[in-house]
mmCIF file of C-alpha atoms in Angstrom:
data_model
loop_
_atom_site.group_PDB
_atom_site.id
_atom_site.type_symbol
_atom_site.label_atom_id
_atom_site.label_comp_id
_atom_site.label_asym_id
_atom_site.label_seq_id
_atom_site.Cartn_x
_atom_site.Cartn_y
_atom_site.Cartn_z
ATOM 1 C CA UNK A 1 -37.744 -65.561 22.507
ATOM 2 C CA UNK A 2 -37.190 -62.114 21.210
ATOM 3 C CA UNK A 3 -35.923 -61.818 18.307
ATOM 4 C CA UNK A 4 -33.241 -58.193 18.051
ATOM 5 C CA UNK A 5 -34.281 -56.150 14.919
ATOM 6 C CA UNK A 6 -31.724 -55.085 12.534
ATOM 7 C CA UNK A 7 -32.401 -51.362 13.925
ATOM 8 C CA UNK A 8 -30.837 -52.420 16.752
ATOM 9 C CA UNK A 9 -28.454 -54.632 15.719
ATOM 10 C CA UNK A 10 -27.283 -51.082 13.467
ATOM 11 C CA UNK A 11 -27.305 -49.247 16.828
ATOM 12 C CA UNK A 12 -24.959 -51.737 18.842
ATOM 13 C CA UNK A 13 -22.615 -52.063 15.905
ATOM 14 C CA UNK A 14 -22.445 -48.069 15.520
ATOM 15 C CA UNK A 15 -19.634 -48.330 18.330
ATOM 16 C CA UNK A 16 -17.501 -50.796 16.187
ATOM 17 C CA UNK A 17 -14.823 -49.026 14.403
ATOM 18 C CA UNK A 18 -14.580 -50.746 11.300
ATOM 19 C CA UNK A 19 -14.204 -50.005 7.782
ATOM 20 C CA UNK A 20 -14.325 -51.542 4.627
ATOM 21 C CA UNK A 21 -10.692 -52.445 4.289
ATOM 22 C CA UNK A 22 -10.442 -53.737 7.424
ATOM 23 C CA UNK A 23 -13.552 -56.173 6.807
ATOM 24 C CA UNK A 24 -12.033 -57.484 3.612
ATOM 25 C CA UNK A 25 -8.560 -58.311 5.014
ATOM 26 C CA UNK A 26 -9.535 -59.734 8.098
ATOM 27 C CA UNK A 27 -11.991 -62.062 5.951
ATOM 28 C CA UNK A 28 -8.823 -63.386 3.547
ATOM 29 C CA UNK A 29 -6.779 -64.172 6.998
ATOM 30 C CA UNK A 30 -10.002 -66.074 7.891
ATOM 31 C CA UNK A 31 -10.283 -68.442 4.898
ATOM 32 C CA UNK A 32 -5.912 -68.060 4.805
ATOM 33 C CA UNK A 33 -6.582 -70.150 7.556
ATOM 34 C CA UNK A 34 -9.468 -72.181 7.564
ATOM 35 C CA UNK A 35 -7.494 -73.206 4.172
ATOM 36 C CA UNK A 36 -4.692 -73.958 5.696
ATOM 37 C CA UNK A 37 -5.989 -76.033 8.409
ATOM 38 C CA UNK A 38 -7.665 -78.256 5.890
ATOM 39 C CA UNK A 39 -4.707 -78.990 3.744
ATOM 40 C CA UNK A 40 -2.792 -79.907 7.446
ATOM 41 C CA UNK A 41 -4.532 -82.403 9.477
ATOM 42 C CA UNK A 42 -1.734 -84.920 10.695
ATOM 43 C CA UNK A 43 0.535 -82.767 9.261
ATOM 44 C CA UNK A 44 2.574 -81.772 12.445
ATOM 45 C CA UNK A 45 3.794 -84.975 14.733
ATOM 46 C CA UNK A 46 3.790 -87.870 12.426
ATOM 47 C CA UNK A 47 7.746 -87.889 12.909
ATOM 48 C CA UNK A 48 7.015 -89.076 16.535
ATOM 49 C CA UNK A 49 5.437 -92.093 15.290
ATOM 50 C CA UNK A 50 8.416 -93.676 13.713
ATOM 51 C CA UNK A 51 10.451 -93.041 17.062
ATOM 52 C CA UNK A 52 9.799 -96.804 17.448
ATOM 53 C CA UNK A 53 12.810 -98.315 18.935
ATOM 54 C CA UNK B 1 -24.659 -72.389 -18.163
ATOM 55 C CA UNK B 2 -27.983 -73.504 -20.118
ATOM 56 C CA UNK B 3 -30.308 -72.518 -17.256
ATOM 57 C CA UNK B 4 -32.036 -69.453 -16.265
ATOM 58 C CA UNK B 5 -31.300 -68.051 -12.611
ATOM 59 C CA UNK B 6 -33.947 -66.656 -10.495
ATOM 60 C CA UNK B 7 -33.902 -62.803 -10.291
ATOM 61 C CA UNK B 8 -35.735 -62.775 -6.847
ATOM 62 C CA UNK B 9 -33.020 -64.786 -5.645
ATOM 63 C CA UNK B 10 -29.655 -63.099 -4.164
ATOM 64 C CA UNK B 11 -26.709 -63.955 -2.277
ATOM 65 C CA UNK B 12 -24.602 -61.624 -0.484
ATOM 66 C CA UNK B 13 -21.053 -62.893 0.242
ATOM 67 C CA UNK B 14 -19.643 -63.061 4.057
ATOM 68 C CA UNK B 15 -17.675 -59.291 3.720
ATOM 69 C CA UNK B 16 -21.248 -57.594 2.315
ATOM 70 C CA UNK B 17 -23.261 -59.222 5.599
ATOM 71 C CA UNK B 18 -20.313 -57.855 7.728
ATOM 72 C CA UNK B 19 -20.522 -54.350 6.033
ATOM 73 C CA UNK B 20 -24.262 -54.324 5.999
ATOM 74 C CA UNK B 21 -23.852 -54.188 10.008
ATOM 75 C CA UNK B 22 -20.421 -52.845 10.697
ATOM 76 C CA UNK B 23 -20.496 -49.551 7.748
ATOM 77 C CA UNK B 24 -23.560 -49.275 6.600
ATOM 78 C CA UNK B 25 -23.128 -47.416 3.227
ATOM 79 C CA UNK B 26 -23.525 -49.407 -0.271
ATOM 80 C CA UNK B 27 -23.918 -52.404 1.675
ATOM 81 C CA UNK B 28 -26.527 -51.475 3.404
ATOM 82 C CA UNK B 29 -28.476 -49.991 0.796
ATOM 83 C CA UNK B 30 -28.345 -52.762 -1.564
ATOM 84 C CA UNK B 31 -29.525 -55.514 1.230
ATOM 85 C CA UNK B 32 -32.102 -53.037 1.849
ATOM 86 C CA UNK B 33 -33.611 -53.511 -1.417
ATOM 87 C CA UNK B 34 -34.028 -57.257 -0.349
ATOM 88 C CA UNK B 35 -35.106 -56.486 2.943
ATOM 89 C CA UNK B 36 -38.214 -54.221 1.775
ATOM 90 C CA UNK B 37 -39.494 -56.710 -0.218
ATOM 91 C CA UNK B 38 -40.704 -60.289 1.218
ATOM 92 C CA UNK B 39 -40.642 -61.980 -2.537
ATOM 93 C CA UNK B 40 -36.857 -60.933 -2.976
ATOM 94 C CA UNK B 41 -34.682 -64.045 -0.948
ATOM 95 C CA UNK B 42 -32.027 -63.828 0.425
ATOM 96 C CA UNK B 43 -30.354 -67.222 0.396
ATOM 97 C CA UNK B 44 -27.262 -68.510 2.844
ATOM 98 C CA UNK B 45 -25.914 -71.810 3.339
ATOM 99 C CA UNK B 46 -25.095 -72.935 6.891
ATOM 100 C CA UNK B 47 -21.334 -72.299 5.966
ATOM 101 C CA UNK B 48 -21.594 -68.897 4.828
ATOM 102 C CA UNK B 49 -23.426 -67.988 8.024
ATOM 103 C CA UNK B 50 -20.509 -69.423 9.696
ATOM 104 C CA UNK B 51 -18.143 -67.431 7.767
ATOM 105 C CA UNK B 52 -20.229 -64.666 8.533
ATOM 106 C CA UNK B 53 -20.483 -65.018 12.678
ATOM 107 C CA UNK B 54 -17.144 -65.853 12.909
ATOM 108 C CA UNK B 55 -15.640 -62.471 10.314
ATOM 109 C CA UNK B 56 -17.896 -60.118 12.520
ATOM 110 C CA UNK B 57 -17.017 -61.964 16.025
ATOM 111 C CA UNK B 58 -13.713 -61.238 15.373
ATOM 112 C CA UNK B 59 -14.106 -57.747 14.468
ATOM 113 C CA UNK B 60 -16.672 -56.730 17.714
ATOM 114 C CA UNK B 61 -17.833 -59.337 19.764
ATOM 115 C CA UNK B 62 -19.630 -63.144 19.782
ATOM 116 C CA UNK B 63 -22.702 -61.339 21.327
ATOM 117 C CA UNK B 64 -23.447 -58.999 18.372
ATOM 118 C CA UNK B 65 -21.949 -61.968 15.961
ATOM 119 C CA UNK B 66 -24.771 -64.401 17.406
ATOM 120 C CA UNK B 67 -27.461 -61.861 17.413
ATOM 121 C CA UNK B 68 -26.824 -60.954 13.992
ATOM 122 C CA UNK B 69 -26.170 -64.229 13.081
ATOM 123 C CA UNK B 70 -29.325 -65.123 14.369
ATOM 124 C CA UNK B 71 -31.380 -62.519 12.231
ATOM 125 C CA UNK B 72 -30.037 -63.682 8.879
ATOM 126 C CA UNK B 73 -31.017 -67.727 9.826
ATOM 127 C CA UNK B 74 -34.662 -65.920 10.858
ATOM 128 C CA UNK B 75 -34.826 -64.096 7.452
ATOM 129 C CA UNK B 76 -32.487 -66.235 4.613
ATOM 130 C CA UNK B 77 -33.707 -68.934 2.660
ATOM 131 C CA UNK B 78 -31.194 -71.991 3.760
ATOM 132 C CA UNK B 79 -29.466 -74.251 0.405
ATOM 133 C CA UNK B 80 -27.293 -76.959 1.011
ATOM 134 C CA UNK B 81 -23.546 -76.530 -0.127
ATOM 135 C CA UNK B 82 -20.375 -79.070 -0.649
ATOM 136 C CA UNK B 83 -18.580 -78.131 2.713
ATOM 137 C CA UNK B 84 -15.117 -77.414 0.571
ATOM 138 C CA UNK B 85 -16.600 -74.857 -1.792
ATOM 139 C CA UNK B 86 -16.901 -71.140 -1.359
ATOM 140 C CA UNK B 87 -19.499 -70.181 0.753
ATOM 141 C CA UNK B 88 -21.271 -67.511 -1.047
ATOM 142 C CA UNK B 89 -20.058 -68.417 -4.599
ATOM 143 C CA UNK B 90 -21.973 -72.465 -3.552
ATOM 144 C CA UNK B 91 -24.700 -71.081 -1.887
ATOM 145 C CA UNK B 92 -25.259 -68.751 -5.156
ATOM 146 C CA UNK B 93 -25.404 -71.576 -7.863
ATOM 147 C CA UNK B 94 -26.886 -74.231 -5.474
ATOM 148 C CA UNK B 95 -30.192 -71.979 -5.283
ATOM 149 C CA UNK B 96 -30.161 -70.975 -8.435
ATOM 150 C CA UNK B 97 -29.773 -67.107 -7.522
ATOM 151 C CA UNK B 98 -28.974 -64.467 -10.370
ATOM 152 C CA UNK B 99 -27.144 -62.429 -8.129
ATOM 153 C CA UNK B 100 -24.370 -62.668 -6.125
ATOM 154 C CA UNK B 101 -22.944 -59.121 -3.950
ATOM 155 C CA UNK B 102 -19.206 -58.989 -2.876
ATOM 156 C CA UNK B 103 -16.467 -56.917 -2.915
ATOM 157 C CA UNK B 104 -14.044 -59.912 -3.732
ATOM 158 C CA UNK B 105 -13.554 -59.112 -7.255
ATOM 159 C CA UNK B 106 -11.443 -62.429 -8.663
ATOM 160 C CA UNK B 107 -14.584 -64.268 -7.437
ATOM 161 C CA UNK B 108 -15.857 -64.868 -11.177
ATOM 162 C CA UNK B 109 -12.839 -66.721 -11.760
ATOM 163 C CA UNK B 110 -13.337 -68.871 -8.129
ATOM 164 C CA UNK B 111 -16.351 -71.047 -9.756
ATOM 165 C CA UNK B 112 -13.759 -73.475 -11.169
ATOM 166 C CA UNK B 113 -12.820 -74.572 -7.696
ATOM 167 C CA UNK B 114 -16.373 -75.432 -7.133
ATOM 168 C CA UNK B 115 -17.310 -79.598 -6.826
ATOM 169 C CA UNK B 116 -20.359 -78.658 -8.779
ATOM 170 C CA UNK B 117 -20.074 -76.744 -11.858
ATOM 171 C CA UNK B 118 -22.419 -73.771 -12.337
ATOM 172 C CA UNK B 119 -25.592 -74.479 -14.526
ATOM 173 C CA UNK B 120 -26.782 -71.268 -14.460
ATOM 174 C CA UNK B 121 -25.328 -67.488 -15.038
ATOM 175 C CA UNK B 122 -24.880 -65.846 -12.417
ATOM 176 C CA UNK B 123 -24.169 -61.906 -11.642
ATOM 177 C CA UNK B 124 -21.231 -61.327 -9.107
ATOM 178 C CA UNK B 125 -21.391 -57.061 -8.352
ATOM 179 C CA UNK B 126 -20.269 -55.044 -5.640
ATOM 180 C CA UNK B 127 -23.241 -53.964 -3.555
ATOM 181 C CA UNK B 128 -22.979 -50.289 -5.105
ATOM 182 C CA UNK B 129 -23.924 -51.846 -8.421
ATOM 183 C CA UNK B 130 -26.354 -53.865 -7.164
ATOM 184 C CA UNK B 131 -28.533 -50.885 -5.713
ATOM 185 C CA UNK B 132 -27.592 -48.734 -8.783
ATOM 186 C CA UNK B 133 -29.594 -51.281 -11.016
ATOM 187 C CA UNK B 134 -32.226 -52.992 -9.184
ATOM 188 C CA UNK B 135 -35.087 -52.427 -10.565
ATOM 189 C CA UNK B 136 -38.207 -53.876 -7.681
ATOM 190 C CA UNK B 137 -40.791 -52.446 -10.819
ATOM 191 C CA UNK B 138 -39.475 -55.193 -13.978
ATOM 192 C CA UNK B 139 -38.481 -57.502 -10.761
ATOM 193 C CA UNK B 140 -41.778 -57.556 -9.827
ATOM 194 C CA UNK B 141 -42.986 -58.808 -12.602
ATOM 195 C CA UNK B 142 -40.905 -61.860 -12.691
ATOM 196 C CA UNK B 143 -42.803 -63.301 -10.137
ATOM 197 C CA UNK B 144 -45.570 -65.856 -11.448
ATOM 198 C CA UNK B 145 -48.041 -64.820 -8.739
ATOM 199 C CA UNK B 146 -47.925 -61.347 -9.283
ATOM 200 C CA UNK B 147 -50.496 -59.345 -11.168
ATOM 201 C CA UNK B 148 -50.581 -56.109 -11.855
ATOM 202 C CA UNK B 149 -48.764 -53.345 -11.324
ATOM 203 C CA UNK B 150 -45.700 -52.793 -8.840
ATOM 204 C CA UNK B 151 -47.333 -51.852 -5.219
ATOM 205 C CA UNK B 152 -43.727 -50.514 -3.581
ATOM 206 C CA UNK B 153 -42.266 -52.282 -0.741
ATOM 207 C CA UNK B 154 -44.051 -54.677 1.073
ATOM 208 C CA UNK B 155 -41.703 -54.634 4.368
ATOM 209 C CA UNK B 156 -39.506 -52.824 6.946
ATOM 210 C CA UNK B 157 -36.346 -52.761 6.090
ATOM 211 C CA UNK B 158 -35.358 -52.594 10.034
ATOM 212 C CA UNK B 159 -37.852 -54.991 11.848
ATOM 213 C CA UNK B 160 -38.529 -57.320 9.126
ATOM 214 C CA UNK B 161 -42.295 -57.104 9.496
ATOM 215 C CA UNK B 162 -45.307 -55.999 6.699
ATOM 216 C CA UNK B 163 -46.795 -52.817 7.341
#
């Protein structure tokens, strides 16, 4: 297995039009998220289980 | 915070990876310094590796994400982290690294969410700073099996390989 270099893992992401800014917000919306999905397992639904009768 | 970090040791949070391959600039001269030089670590939990793939898959594409992805695991020294802390700030203080590069700058006051509190001190720079004081000559010297004086890097910054 070949292992790519980080010369040209520099060259492939040279297309990429990304910038700092954009790096550090899209990051916050990740963990935003990933946060948020941790504090909500269950969350949604559990009304339908005391539809009983 | 009693105990004395390793200086060889650094982290770089999930948005300096990303800018290391996406900008290039600061962030890629700082990781640099670790790069050229086998006895400087670069550590990463599992998580922050996640973090990473998934910030840059988003950004380009899973391809370059896994490729890259697949360079750090080839190159990082791997800690263990509680899966609920912060990536970069757990894999930091679990391997006892002295430095830890972001851009986040309220990450200093992030530790107290940790499960683990810190034991050792720990430096949290942006990446510019980071290159601005590294010093490989006194750095060098820190290492127990090194004699002598500094011989300059010992690596390619690009392929990972010794000369």
């Amino acid at each position: 297995m070949t292992m790519t270099n980080w010369a040209d893992l520099f060259d492939r992401a040279e297309s990429a039009d990304v910038d700092l800014e954009t790096i550090r917000e899209t990051l916050e919306s990740q963990r935003h998220d990933s946060s948020a999905d941790e504090r909500e397992p269950g969350s949604d639904g559990d009304e339908e289980a005391i539809d009983d009768d | 915070m009693t105990e004395n970090p390793n200086p060889t040791r650094v982290v770089a949070d999930a948005d300096v990876l990303a800018a290391d391959l996406l900008v290039g600039g600061e962030a890629r001269d700082a990781l640099d310094h670790v790069r050229r030089h086998s006895w400087v670590e670069l550590l990463a939990s599992d998580e922050l590796l996640d973090e990473t793939e998934r910030l840059v898959a988003s950004l380009t594409d899973a391809d370059l994400a896994g490729d890259h992805r697949a360079r750090l695991e080839a190159e990082r020294v791997r800690v263990e982290q509680p899966a609920e802390d912060h990536p970069a700030l757990a894999s930091a203080y679990q391997g006892d690294a002295a430095h830890l590069l972001s851009y986040d700058e309220r990450l200093g006051s992030a530790k107290a969410g940790l499960t683990l509190q810190p034991r050792v001190s720990l430096s949290i720079r942006p990446p510019d700073a980071f290159a601005t004081l590294f010093d490989p000559a006194s750095l060098y010297k820190t290492v127990d099996e090194h004699s002598g004086e500094y011989p300059g890097p010992d690596r390619d910054p690009r392929d990972g390989k010794s000369p």
